[in-house]
């Protein structure tokens, strides 16, 4: 079709409509051509087959929406016996008790230093048995205590009185004053074999907040500020 | 030569062919400037050289019909009427270019061919034209390399992630009250940009030991997309986070929000290998300009304006943030009215509006001008003395993922309790009214509706909600996450079930994760 100059004012409505129709069909044709080129290129370059999927295995992954089952079609609560290997002491631990184990293993818990104290004291009091025998017995008897942490506790023995309350670094960050009071009383009590439960329920999910306000120092990079 | 090319182009690739080809693309295919576009369409200009006539078929005068230009000489012919074919035969010019899409046609092969060098030129010219037109970068789909194609061909058992697919979902074993961590992991693994970053292997580790949290994160994504149905045991993750964020360790006291911030912090610190290099290829070591994926996704800028009540001078600071902590009605600090002397009723701290408090109410309160009082006078730079002032917070820069933290746990000197006030939050959120740029219209504390319907920059979509059930002393965290457009799932440690949008919106809400709806290339 040749191009010609047409004055818009000379056209009536039906001619305008015909023109609009022409333009639209040209645009649609161009768009279709673009799609054809895309497919043509994909086939020629060899990546057109990528869209093919394995239908059978796709069916395996369909979402399940039935009561009593999770999205994979599995019954709830069948994962009781999962185990994992502690990265610190390399022992095999039940997954659902890994967190309390790790806490003691890394020497971070409230009780870790206390237990370490107790061991060191009882270890010093026995003269007949060799030190290594004592350690072996302890290992066999106590599931939660790891050898690694024991070593750590021993290192610190030289600089402090074994009976004094020892705190790991994390204690400094605990905000609740109630917990500090109970720690003090425990540390000063004579070492016992059985461990009494603390005032607040351990092992319960407590969302304790240390930093309560917006200005907590996560990444503060203040520009020049006014002096307060 | 690429497999889709042909040997017949070799005859063309002589002398100054690259420049000639560029001119053709610039003038006739992707006209960048208005001038070239005009020349493409109109009759020949008086001031133009004889090098090229206007873009019409030299044989029939048509300007449509899939016009092609000969690559060897100045000839335009339409494809539909085979005029370009005739020219090719007569002159033995066997290459032509389609002026609509820039494809190269070889008359010997009788097909469009794709030559690597020529396509390179085409792409560059197209980019230039877009830039001139103000379009900027456009999204292009991924194309596999030869090696990738080979690998894919050898592995025909492929799965596509459709809307009805569980791939990307996985339960997490509770390691002993670690539900706070499991919820944050679910939120992070369902952050689209983070997922794309890790699944396309963008992390280059520079840490010597095995203690890189970003590597572990990468491993986590592999686990989530592995197709395994049994829940994952995130013990390594717990170990790494406790090692690198010692203040968190100890398993009785854990808050999901605190864990999120600590995790983001460690990830940000460990991302050093992925920082952007400047023009000289040197790494930008400046901590203020870290461009790691964590910063790109989560870091926003909070503007704080302190206005002196005497001279009205404003002192502005901008601080980076990863989350916004919002006060709630029912806490010991009064929530209403939102503005000093504003239109809120203070009876029992209830909202004067019918219905519950909304997230928008909380955001309005967060960005309200606050009179600092006579006991907190600020030294004004203008007045050179201590004066009373007002302070106002607004969003200077919004992050791609905005995390809102509803302050449900009160830890003041007297009170320690959980605030269970229901706060309704939307699926889609427009942050425009809370931007620093919108501040002028709200200086008087008037909260008008923004009329900017066309501004898409500040629109956000909810994609994850972390909830806490129970009391301050004991409770349980669960989360809702969004996969695909409108499918929500409830994550309760190892149990993943389908959830309705109503379930999500009716939940109490503790951490709300919103994702920017429209992303632009920078």
XYZ file of C-alpha atoms in Angstrom:
750
model
C 0.000 0.000 0.000
C 1.476 3.274 -1.006
C 1.784 6.078 1.448
C -0.214 9.122 0.673
C -0.806 12.330 2.466
C -4.312 12.535 3.702
C -5.793 15.512 5.407
C -7.552 14.503 8.588
C -10.319 17.044 8.118
C -11.388 15.504 4.845
C -12.270 12.218 6.473
C -15.668 11.323 7.782
C -16.319 8.922 10.614
C -16.507 5.717 8.616
C -13.235 6.468 6.837
C -11.587 7.252 10.181
C -12.872 4.007 11.562
C -11.522 2.091 8.579
C -8.156 3.752 9.032
C -8.105 2.917 12.719
C -8.965 -0.660 11.884
C -6.094 -0.797 9.412
C -3.632 0.537 11.920
C -4.809 -1.937 14.521
C -4.469 -4.927 12.224
C -0.992 -3.763 11.213
C 0.028 -3.578 14.845
C -1.391 -6.996 15.612
C 0.401 -8.472 12.625
C 3.683 -6.930 13.722
C 3.268 -8.297 17.205
C 2.568 -11.783 15.849
C 5.622 -11.528 13.660
C 7.701 -10.695 16.716
C 6.468 -13.815 18.451
C 7.258 -15.901 15.394
C 10.806 -14.594 15.384
C 11.201 -15.436 19.063
C 10.119 -19.019 18.540
C 12.168 -19.324 15.356
C 15.273 -18.142 17.141
C 14.670 -20.452 20.099
C 14.344 -23.438 17.807
C 17.398 -22.513 15.764
C 19.580 -21.746 18.772
C 18.459 -24.985 20.320
C 16.773 -23.848 23.504
C 13.167 -24.256 22.494
C 12.987 -27.669 24.159
C 13.607 -26.122 27.585
C 9.909 -25.749 28.123
C 9.444 -29.493 28.063
C 9.013 -30.891 31.503
C 8.671 -34.356 32.874
C 4.955 -34.648 33.455
C 5.087 -37.647 35.716
C 7.393 -36.216 38.291
C 5.471 -32.950 38.146
C 2.436 -34.823 39.432
C 4.401 -35.986 42.438
C 4.804 -32.412 43.503
C 1.244 -31.284 43.429
C 0.021 -29.451 46.466
C -2.152 -31.471 48.829
C -4.890 -29.673 50.710
C -6.549 -32.164 53.038
C -7.122 -32.111 56.781
C -4.568 -34.052 58.761
C -2.024 -33.904 55.947
C 0.603 -31.338 55.103
C 1.100 -29.944 51.580
C 3.238 -32.939 50.658
C 0.494 -35.355 51.635
C 2.318 -36.490 54.743
C 0.807 -37.109 58.147
C 1.747 -34.589 60.825
C 4.242 -35.303 63.555
C 6.057 -38.266 62.179
C 9.463 -36.664 62.548
C 10.315 -37.701 66.066
C 13.549 -39.537 65.512
C 15.580 -37.075 63.543
C 19.205 -36.754 64.521
C 22.041 -34.457 63.667
C 25.759 -34.191 64.286
C 26.936 -31.365 66.515
C 29.450 -29.188 64.614
C 31.242 -28.475 67.860
C 31.725 -31.853 69.490
C 30.824 -34.143 66.562
C 28.409 -36.174 68.638
C 25.114 -37.405 67.302
C 22.278 -35.531 69.012
C 18.502 -35.831 68.736
C 17.408 -32.914 66.554
C 14.663 -31.721 68.906
C 17.205 -31.395 71.703
C 19.990 -29.898 69.668
C 19.542 -26.328 70.892
C 19.944 -27.087 74.596
C 22.856 -29.348 73.773
C 24.569 -26.675 71.692
C 24.103 -24.131 74.404
C 26.039 -26.276 76.844
C 28.442 -27.479 74.216
C 29.497 -23.958 73.348
C 29.698 -23.084 77.038
C 27.079 -20.411 76.651
C 24.275 -21.495 78.923
C 23.460 -20.163 82.341
C 24.320 -23.509 83.792
C 27.392 -24.390 81.818
C 29.848 -22.549 83.967
C 28.223 -23.844 87.123
C 28.457 -27.418 85.978
C 32.051 -26.790 84.991
C 32.776 -25.467 88.474
C 31.236 -28.485 90.096
C 33.326 -30.846 88.035
C 36.515 -29.067 88.745
C 35.828 -29.068 92.468
C 34.949 -32.777 92.597
C 37.924 -33.548 90.370
C 40.321 -31.801 92.806
C 38.903 -33.579 95.840
C 39.665 -37.105 94.628
C 43.300 -38.003 95.192
C 43.265 -41.701 94.348
C 41.958 -41.679 90.827
C 43.931 -40.140 88.032
C 42.449 -37.143 86.323
C 41.871 -38.894 83.060
C 39.886 -41.673 84.731
C 37.664 -39.126 86.358
C 36.972 -37.495 83.017
C 36.101 -40.783 81.396
C 33.566 -41.637 84.068
C 31.962 -38.267 83.740
C 31.652 -38.638 80.014
C 29.877 -41.946 80.332
C 27.448 -40.734 82.952
C 26.442 -37.381 81.605
C 24.822 -37.177 78.194
C 24.705 -33.451 77.926
C 28.190 -32.609 78.943
C 30.720 -32.493 76.179
C 34.434 -32.955 76.457
C 35.203 -29.800 74.580
C 33.457 -27.533 77.019
C 35.102 -29.247 79.929
C 38.463 -28.344 78.495
C 37.398 -24.751 78.193
C 36.300 -24.651 81.802
C 39.635 -26.071 82.879
C 41.560 -23.372 81.103
C 39.808 -20.681 83.051
C 40.437 -22.341 86.353
C 43.876 -20.873 86.739
C 42.796 -17.256 86.776
C 39.787 -17.512 89.063
C 38.674 -18.969 92.336
C 36.801 -22.210 91.516
C 33.992 -21.319 93.870
C 33.335 -17.872 92.515
C 30.427 -17.362 90.154
C 31.738 -17.528 86.641
C 29.844 -15.956 83.853
C 30.201 -16.398 80.156
C 30.007 -13.296 78.010
C 26.397 -13.755 77.095
C 25.231 -13.167 80.609
C 26.122 -9.515 80.351
C 23.467 -9.056 77.748
C 20.569 -10.501 79.626
C 18.283 -7.707 80.572
C 15.995 -9.325 83.076
C 17.172 -8.574 86.595
C 15.208 -11.508 87.930
C 17.492 -13.963 86.158
C 20.631 -12.409 87.592
C 19.372 -12.788 91.138
C 18.695 -16.473 90.683
C 22.119 -17.014 89.140
C 23.838 -15.491 92.139
C 21.984 -17.678 94.561
C 22.795 -20.785 92.569
C 26.466 -20.046 92.304
C 26.893 -19.535 96.003
C 25.011 -22.666 96.961
C 27.162 -25.701 97.688
C 27.510 -27.954 94.679
C 24.703 -30.457 94.505
C 24.259 -33.523 92.404
C 20.745 -32.676 91.404
C 20.129 -29.376 89.743
C 17.153 -27.378 90.862
C 14.999 -25.665 88.319
C 15.320 -21.864 88.141
C 12.581 -19.405 89.071
C 11.265 -18.880 85.559
C 10.381 -21.748 83.290
C 13.335 -22.769 81.213
C 12.564 -24.380 77.946
C 9.535 -22.250 77.287
C 9.501 -19.838 74.474
C 9.968 -16.434 75.923
C 10.320 -13.530 73.624
C 12.506 -11.366 75.744
C 13.479 -8.118 74.218
C 16.742 -6.461 74.879
C 16.557 -3.575 72.510
C 13.248 -1.918 72.724
C 13.597 1.334 70.901
C 14.136 2.312 67.332
C 17.552 3.784 67.902
C 19.218 0.493 68.734
C 22.673 0.344 67.209
C 22.187 -2.058 64.380
C 23.910 -0.059 61.745
C 23.773 3.523 62.815
C 25.832 5.734 60.632
C 24.748 9.158 61.680
C 25.496 12.151 59.573
C 26.575 15.333 61.280
C 23.992 15.909 63.969
C 23.099 18.743 66.202
C 24.445 18.439 69.737
C 21.914 17.434 72.353
C 30.316 -19.172 14.297
C 27.295 -20.056 16.308
C 25.240 -23.103 15.405
C 22.432 -20.885 14.249
C 24.652 -18.816 11.961
C 25.777 -19.590 8.435
C 28.984 -19.444 6.451
C 27.541 -17.055 3.913
C 28.044 -14.106 6.182
C 31.777 -14.430 5.776
C 31.587 -12.704 2.436
C 29.969 -9.762 4.170
C 32.355 -9.480 7.080
C 35.050 -7.535 5.289
C 36.402 -4.003 5.480
C 34.269 -1.683 7.513
C 31.265 -3.973 7.808
C 30.701 -3.394 11.511
C 30.287 0.323 11.146
C 28.054 -0.062 8.117
C 25.853 -2.475 10.006
C 25.644 -0.100 12.944
C 24.469 2.700 10.681
C 21.731 0.515 9.279
C 20.533 -0.403 12.762
C 20.694 3.157 13.976
C 18.903 4.719 11.054
C 16.445 2.151 9.933
C 15.771 -0.418 12.602
C 16.019 1.094 16.030
C 15.778 4.795 15.522
C 16.923 6.366 18.721
C 16.274 10.003 18.035
C 13.215 11.732 16.669
C 15.205 12.831 13.683
C 16.079 9.354 12.532
C 12.538 8.215 13.165
C 11.263 10.963 10.948
C 13.695 10.050 8.243
C 12.624 6.474 8.452
C 9.085 7.362 7.610
C 9.000 10.477 5.501
C 10.046 11.278 1.991
C 13.622 12.235 1.380
C 14.771 15.378 3.060
C 16.215 18.132 0.977
C 19.215 18.473 3.263
C 19.962 14.772 3.443
C 22.714 13.073 1.490
C 22.116 10.680 -1.330
C 23.345 7.844 0.796
C 19.901 6.617 1.621
C 16.471 7.325 0.359
C 13.416 6.958 2.516
C 12.211 3.664 3.828
C 9.932 2.418 1.164
C 10.192 -0.481 -1.213
C 12.165 0.610 -4.205
C 10.030 -1.467 -6.434
C 6.503 -0.931 -5.301
C 6.681 1.962 -2.901
C 5.145 0.051 -0.011
C 6.322 0.943 3.436
C 4.917 -2.086 5.190
C 4.911 -5.695 3.997
C 7.955 -6.608 6.065
C 10.389 -4.185 4.528
C 13.967 -5.375 4.312
C 17.167 -3.556 3.579
C 19.927 -5.125 1.538
C 23.157 -5.324 3.506
C 25.407 -4.833 0.497
C 23.859 -1.789 -1.109
C 21.252 0.841 -0.636
C 18.105 -1.020 -1.544
C 14.865 -1.487 0.299
C 12.459 -4.179 -0.762
C 9.387 -5.705 0.742
C 9.461 -9.322 1.770
C 5.831 -10.133 1.185
C 5.928 -9.321 -2.492
C 9.385 -10.869 -2.783
C 10.912 -7.678 -4.075
C 13.899 -8.049 -1.833
C 14.288 -11.615 -3.084
C 14.468 -10.400 -6.652
C 17.114 -7.891 -5.779
C 19.135 -10.557 -4.014
C 19.007 -12.833 -7.010
C 19.828 -10.167 -9.528
C 22.691 -8.596 -7.683
C 23.837 -11.707 -5.795
C 23.517 -9.741 -2.581
C 22.563 -12.614 -0.346
C 21.988 -10.851 2.963
C 19.161 -8.572 4.015
C 17.910 -7.173 7.292
C 14.320 -6.993 8.484
C 13.677 -3.398 9.429
C 11.051 -4.199 12.021
C 12.938 -6.585 14.288
C 16.501 -6.444 12.957
C 16.781 -10.088 11.973
C 19.287 -11.051 9.292
C 17.986 -13.114 6.345
C 20.303 -15.236 4.223
C 18.973 -15.927 0.729
C 21.267 -18.872 0.199
C 20.072 -20.611 3.359
C 16.581 -19.214 2.743
C 16.137 -18.584 6.401
C 16.858 -16.066 9.097
C 20.228 -16.692 10.637
C 21.686 -15.705 13.968
C 25.316 -14.727 13.806
C 27.034 -14.031 17.119
C 28.999 -10.973 16.004
C 26.106 -9.399 14.192
C 23.749 -10.027 17.072
C 26.223 -8.379 19.398
C 26.107 -5.225 17.296
C 22.330 -5.399 17.112
C 22.025 -5.632 20.904
C 24.342 -2.711 21.470
C 22.483 -0.492 19.048
C 19.172 -1.454 20.567
C 20.411 -0.505 24.018
C 21.639 2.827 22.715
C 18.287 3.553 21.140
C 16.408 2.709 24.335
C 18.660 4.997 26.262
C 18.038 7.844 23.835
C 14.333 7.252 24.047
C 14.517 7.355 27.835
C 13.449 3.743 28.275
C 16.671 2.647 29.941
C 17.397 -1.014 30.456
C 14.752 -3.533 29.491
C 14.313 -6.983 30.931
C 15.620 -9.746 28.670
C 14.921 -13.404 29.264
C 17.670 -15.796 30.151
C 19.442 -17.655 27.365
C 21.533 -20.691 28.105
C 25.137 -20.881 26.945
C 26.352 -23.770 24.810
C 27.630 -25.616 27.847
C 24.360 -25.075 29.719
C 22.397 -26.340 26.739
C 24.511 -29.459 26.697
C 23.879 -30.096 30.368
C 20.177 -29.525 29.968
C 19.972 -31.918 27.051
C 21.629 -34.608 29.135
C 19.077 -34.091 31.880
C 15.678 -34.288 30.253
C 13.820 -34.933 33.517
C 13.029 -31.328 34.267
C 10.470 -29.834 36.560
C 8.999 -26.437 36.124
C 7.741 -24.621 39.155
C 4.094 -24.024 38.413
C 1.464 -22.598 40.676
C 0.418 -26.013 41.925
C 3.903 -27.146 42.863
C 5.298 -27.772 46.315
C 8.880 -27.128 45.261
C 10.155 -24.205 47.276
C 8.236 -25.277 50.372
C 9.817 -27.270 53.155
C 9.228 -27.820 56.845
C 11.846 -27.102 59.488
C 12.520 -29.254 62.537
C 12.266 -27.477 65.863
C 15.624 -27.908 67.569
C 14.306 -27.106 71.013
C 12.261 -23.894 71.081
C 13.760 -22.658 67.838
C 10.417 -21.834 66.240
C 11.506 -18.176 66.257
C 14.360 -19.079 63.913
C 12.220 -21.318 61.728
C 9.786 -18.478 61.041
C 12.527 -16.083 60.017
C 14.039 -18.737 57.757
C 10.670 -19.230 56.081
C 10.321 -15.490 55.534
C 13.826 -15.186 54.080
C 13.561 -18.203 51.802
C 10.376 -16.757 50.374
C 11.819 -13.334 49.661
C 11.860 -13.424 45.858
C 14.977 -11.347 45.296
C 16.942 -13.277 47.871
C 15.816 -16.519 46.330
C 16.892 -15.379 42.881
C 20.257 -14.228 44.191
C 21.078 -17.547 45.791
C 19.605 -19.829 43.155
C 21.649 -18.085 40.476
C 24.780 -18.715 42.507
C 25.734 -15.099 42.993
C 27.583 -15.524 46.267
C 31.352 -15.747 45.934
C 32.723 -16.720 49.291
C 35.879 -15.116 50.552
C 35.909 -16.586 54.006
C 38.543 -19.178 54.707
C 36.762 -21.384 57.186
C 33.424 -23.123 56.900
C 31.747 -20.509 58.998
C 30.222 -18.281 56.334
C 26.562 -17.694 57.062
C 25.880 -16.638 53.482
C 27.139 -20.000 52.246
C 24.847 -21.693 54.733
C 21.978 -19.542 53.471
C 22.802 -20.643 49.947
C 22.752 -24.234 51.117
C 19.370 -23.591 52.719
C 17.897 -22.518 49.401
C 19.275 -25.663 47.793
C 17.500 -27.663 50.467
C 14.235 -25.833 49.956
C 14.291 -26.356 46.203
C 15.614 -29.896 46.311
C 12.154 -31.450 46.175
C 12.712 -33.264 49.459
C 9.542 -33.661 51.435
C 10.971 -34.412 54.837
C 11.610 -31.338 56.959
C 15.057 -29.845 56.975
C 17.142 -29.786 60.151
C 18.702 -26.323 60.427
C 21.270 -27.234 63.073
C 24.213 -25.813 61.158
C 22.392 -22.529 60.765
C 21.728 -22.317 64.492
C 25.334 -23.095 65.264
C 26.605 -20.437 62.854
C 24.257 -17.741 64.087
C 25.094 -18.422 67.732
C 28.796 -18.413 66.900
C 28.625 -15.092 65.078
C 26.016 -13.358 67.211
C 26.995 -14.388 70.694
C 24.551 -12.087 72.381
C 21.773 -14.268 71.042
C 23.063 -17.566 72.246
C 21.406 -19.382 75.051
C 18.284 -21.110 74.155
C 15.651 -19.821 76.527
C 15.310 -16.281 75.435
C 14.648 -15.739 71.818
C 12.635 -13.221 69.946
C 11.980 -13.612 66.238
C 12.538 -9.932 65.542
C 15.875 -9.929 67.315
C 16.896 -13.027 65.433
C 16.003 -11.390 62.133
C 18.158 -8.358 62.827
C 21.066 -10.458 64.081
C 20.846 -12.765 61.063
C 20.726 -9.854 58.607
C 23.698 -8.315 60.359
C 25.816 -11.450 60.112
C 24.785 -12.027 56.498
C 25.675 -8.434 55.693
C 29.094 -8.828 57.318
C 29.773 -12.068 55.505
C 28.769 -10.707 52.113
C 32.123 -9.039 51.580
C 32.897 -11.164 48.560
C 29.905 -9.865 46.703
C 30.427 -6.135 46.982
C 30.374 -4.166 43.799
C 33.633 -3.094 42.287
C 34.149 0.429 41.090
C 35.432 1.457 37.695
C 39.029 0.587 38.438
C 38.057 -2.910 39.456
C 38.763 -2.076 43.071
C 36.312 -3.056 45.740
C 34.471 -0.268 47.419
C 35.583 -0.792 50.978
C 33.565 2.053 52.343
C 31.097 0.573 54.867
C 28.717 3.419 54.168
C 28.364 2.264 50.609
C 28.074 -1.442 51.024
C 26.131 -2.820 48.133
C 25.719 -6.396 49.239
C 22.479 -8.178 48.532
C 21.273 -7.637 52.091
C 21.682 -3.900 51.774
C 20.152 -3.846 48.353
C 17.061 -5.635 49.556
C 16.541 -4.644 53.168
C 18.175 -1.291 53.815
C 16.025 1.789 53.823
C 16.705 5.342 54.938
C 14.823 6.967 57.796
C 14.795 10.737 57.822
C 14.589 12.561 61.118
C 13.752 16.251 61.017
C 14.079 18.335 64.145
C 12.482 21.738 63.793
C 13.361 24.544 66.167
C 10.167 26.140 67.433
C 11.724 29.583 67.513
C 13.549 30.055 64.248
C 11.945 27.121 62.400
C 15.306 25.922 61.254
C 15.328 22.228 60.419
C 18.112 19.832 61.272
C 17.962 16.646 59.238
C 19.636 13.289 59.698
C 19.165 10.129 57.695
C 19.759 6.770 59.325
C 19.726 3.371 57.654
C 17.180 0.849 58.885
C 16.245 -2.758 58.298
C 12.899 -2.687 60.009
C 10.324 -0.273 61.397
C 9.189 -0.894 64.980
C 5.670 0.394 65.558
C 3.996 1.213 68.856
C 0.534 -0.223 69.406
C -2.552 0.985 71.237
C -2.822 -0.728 74.601
C 0.763 -0.103 75.607
C 1.649 2.206 78.486
C 2.410 5.071 76.111
C -0.797 6.587 74.715
C -1.502 5.835 71.072
C -4.236 8.339 70.253
C -4.455 11.139 69.220
C -2.100 10.778 66.325
C -1.272 14.437 66.088
C -0.951 17.055 68.793
C -4.396 18.529 69.192
C -5.550 16.336 66.340
C -8.812 14.692 65.657
C -8.449 11.528 67.680
C -10.483 10.745 70.711
C -8.564 9.617 73.767
C -11.358 7.851 75.575
C -9.891 4.588 76.835
C -7.278 4.812 74.168
C -9.868 3.596 71.699
C -9.852 4.735 68.139
C -12.450 7.303 67.277
C -13.026 5.441 64.094
C -15.247 2.427 64.091
C -13.332 -0.772 63.673
C -9.865 -1.760 64.714
C -6.490 -0.111 64.489
C -4.841 -0.480 61.133
C -1.230 -0.736 60.097
C -1.707 2.608 58.410
C -2.711 4.129 61.753
C 0.511 2.819 63.260
C 2.533 4.243 60.400
C 0.802 7.592 60.718
C 1.668 7.656 64.364
C 5.249 6.721 63.584
C 5.602 9.610 61.164
C 3.719 12.207 63.180
C 5.395 15.425 64.293
C 6.207 15.064 67.943
C 6.711 17.941 70.294
C 9.793 17.156 72.326
C 8.812 19.145 75.351
C 10.568 21.675 77.536
C 12.650 19.038 79.299
C 14.281 17.967 76.045
C 15.483 21.178 74.520
C 17.778 20.928 71.538
C 20.696 23.193 70.812
C 19.625 25.013 67.694
C 22.302 25.891 65.176
C 20.344 28.892 64.011
C 19.462 30.393 67.373
C 22.706 29.292 69.066
C 20.809 28.390 72.196
C 18.649 25.622 73.602
C 15.131 25.730 72.271
C 12.041 23.589 72.230
C 11.529 21.673 69.044
C 9.416 19.137 67.214
C 10.745 15.969 65.718
C 9.329 14.048 62.813
C 10.315 10.786 61.182
C 9.626 10.037 57.525
C 10.874 7.537 54.991
C 13.630 8.940 52.872
C 14.343 5.762 50.972
C 12.189 2.683 51.022
C 13.843 -0.729 50.990
C 12.756 -3.343 48.488
C 11.572 -5.474 51.390
C 9.999 -3.540 54.230
C 9.690 -5.325 57.553
C 7.237 -3.936 60.092
C 7.632 -4.976 63.693
C 4.558 -4.538 65.870
C 5.803 -3.914 69.376
C 3.718 -6.475 71.177
C 6.112 -7.155 74.000
C 6.224 -4.447 76.588
C 9.310 -4.305 78.760
C 8.995 -1.094 80.679
C 10.185 -0.716 84.281
C 6.819 -1.670 85.751
C 5.179 -3.753 83.084
C 6.170 -6.870 81.299
C 3.343 -8.098 79.146
C 2.164 -8.924 75.684
C -0.120 -6.536 73.869
C -2.686 -8.520 71.964
C -4.554 -5.616 70.378
C -5.684 -6.656 66.948
C -4.077 -4.581 64.218
C -5.436 -5.087 60.751
C -2.921 -5.042 57.944
C -3.531 -4.942 54.202
C -2.387 -7.224 51.424
C -1.264 -4.182 49.469
C 0.229 -1.110 51.040
C 0.998 2.283 49.579
C 3.818 3.982 51.432
C 3.495 7.305 49.626
C 1.905 9.239 52.525
C 4.842 8.336 54.782
C 7.604 9.433 52.466
C 9.792 12.419 53.196
C 8.668 13.857 49.880
C 5.029 13.801 50.956
C 5.838 15.496 54.196
C 5.124 19.048 53.096
C 1.445 18.349 52.647
C 1.259 17.002 56.169
C 3.145 19.661 58.071
C 0.034 20.699 59.898
C -0.833 17.198 60.882
C -3.480 16.905 58.218
C -3.668 13.383 56.928
C -4.958 13.729 53.424
C -5.238 10.892 51.003
C -2.538 10.971 48.426
C -3.898 11.487 44.944
C -0.917 9.964 43.168
C -2.589 7.011 41.561
C 0.016 6.656 38.856
C 3.034 6.546 41.156
C 3.849 2.866 41.455
C 7.138 3.314 43.224
C 5.746 3.065 46.716
C 3.358 0.148 46.371
C 4.079 -2.926 48.434
C 2.651 -6.436 48.647
C 2.516 -8.592 51.747
C 4.440 -11.840 51.381
C 5.193 -13.102 54.905
C 3.655 -12.769 58.350
C 5.242 -14.037 61.571
C 2.832 -14.621 64.462
C 3.314 -15.316 68.124
C 0.752 -17.243 70.125
C 0.853 -17.278 73.867
C 2.164 -15.053 76.600
C 5.382 -13.249 77.254
C 6.765 -16.166 79.231
C 5.752 -18.981 76.991
C 4.546 -19.120 73.461
C 5.027 -20.403 69.976
C 5.924 -18.753 66.688
C 4.315 -19.663 63.366
C 4.397 -17.927 60.022
C 2.406 -17.470 56.867
C 4.283 -17.150 53.608
C 3.177 -16.411 50.093
C 4.267 -18.518 47.171
C 3.240 -17.569 43.614
C 0.682 -14.876 43.238
C -2.021 -15.507 45.793
C -1.204 -18.797 47.415
C -0.494 -18.704 51.106
C 0.914 -21.415 53.315
C 1.106 -21.779 57.052
C 4.496 -22.830 58.400
C 4.387 -24.411 61.835
C 7.906 -25.803 62.236
C 7.825 -29.104 60.340
C 4.219 -28.809 59.219
C 3.398 -26.857 56.072
C -0.266 -26.534 55.171
C -2.259 -24.482 52.729
C -3.819 -21.349 54.173
C -6.436 -18.916 52.964
C -5.916 -15.190 52.595
C -8.506 -14.759 55.335
C -6.415 -16.858 57.725
C -3.490 -14.594 57.068
C -5.319 -11.304 57.432
C -7.179 -12.411 60.558
C -3.987 -13.369 62.342
C -2.582 -11.181 65.079
C 0.580 -10.176 63.274
C 3.957 -9.590 64.867
C 6.362 -9.222 61.959
C 4.966 -8.152 58.611
C 7.067 -8.469 55.476
C 6.157 -6.396 52.433
C 7.819 -6.529 49.024
C 7.961 -3.696 46.515
C 5.590 -4.408 43.668
C 7.527 -2.809 40.872
C 11.236 -3.110 40.516
C 13.292 -1.018 38.176
C 16.832 -1.431 37.002
C 19.073 1.274 38.345
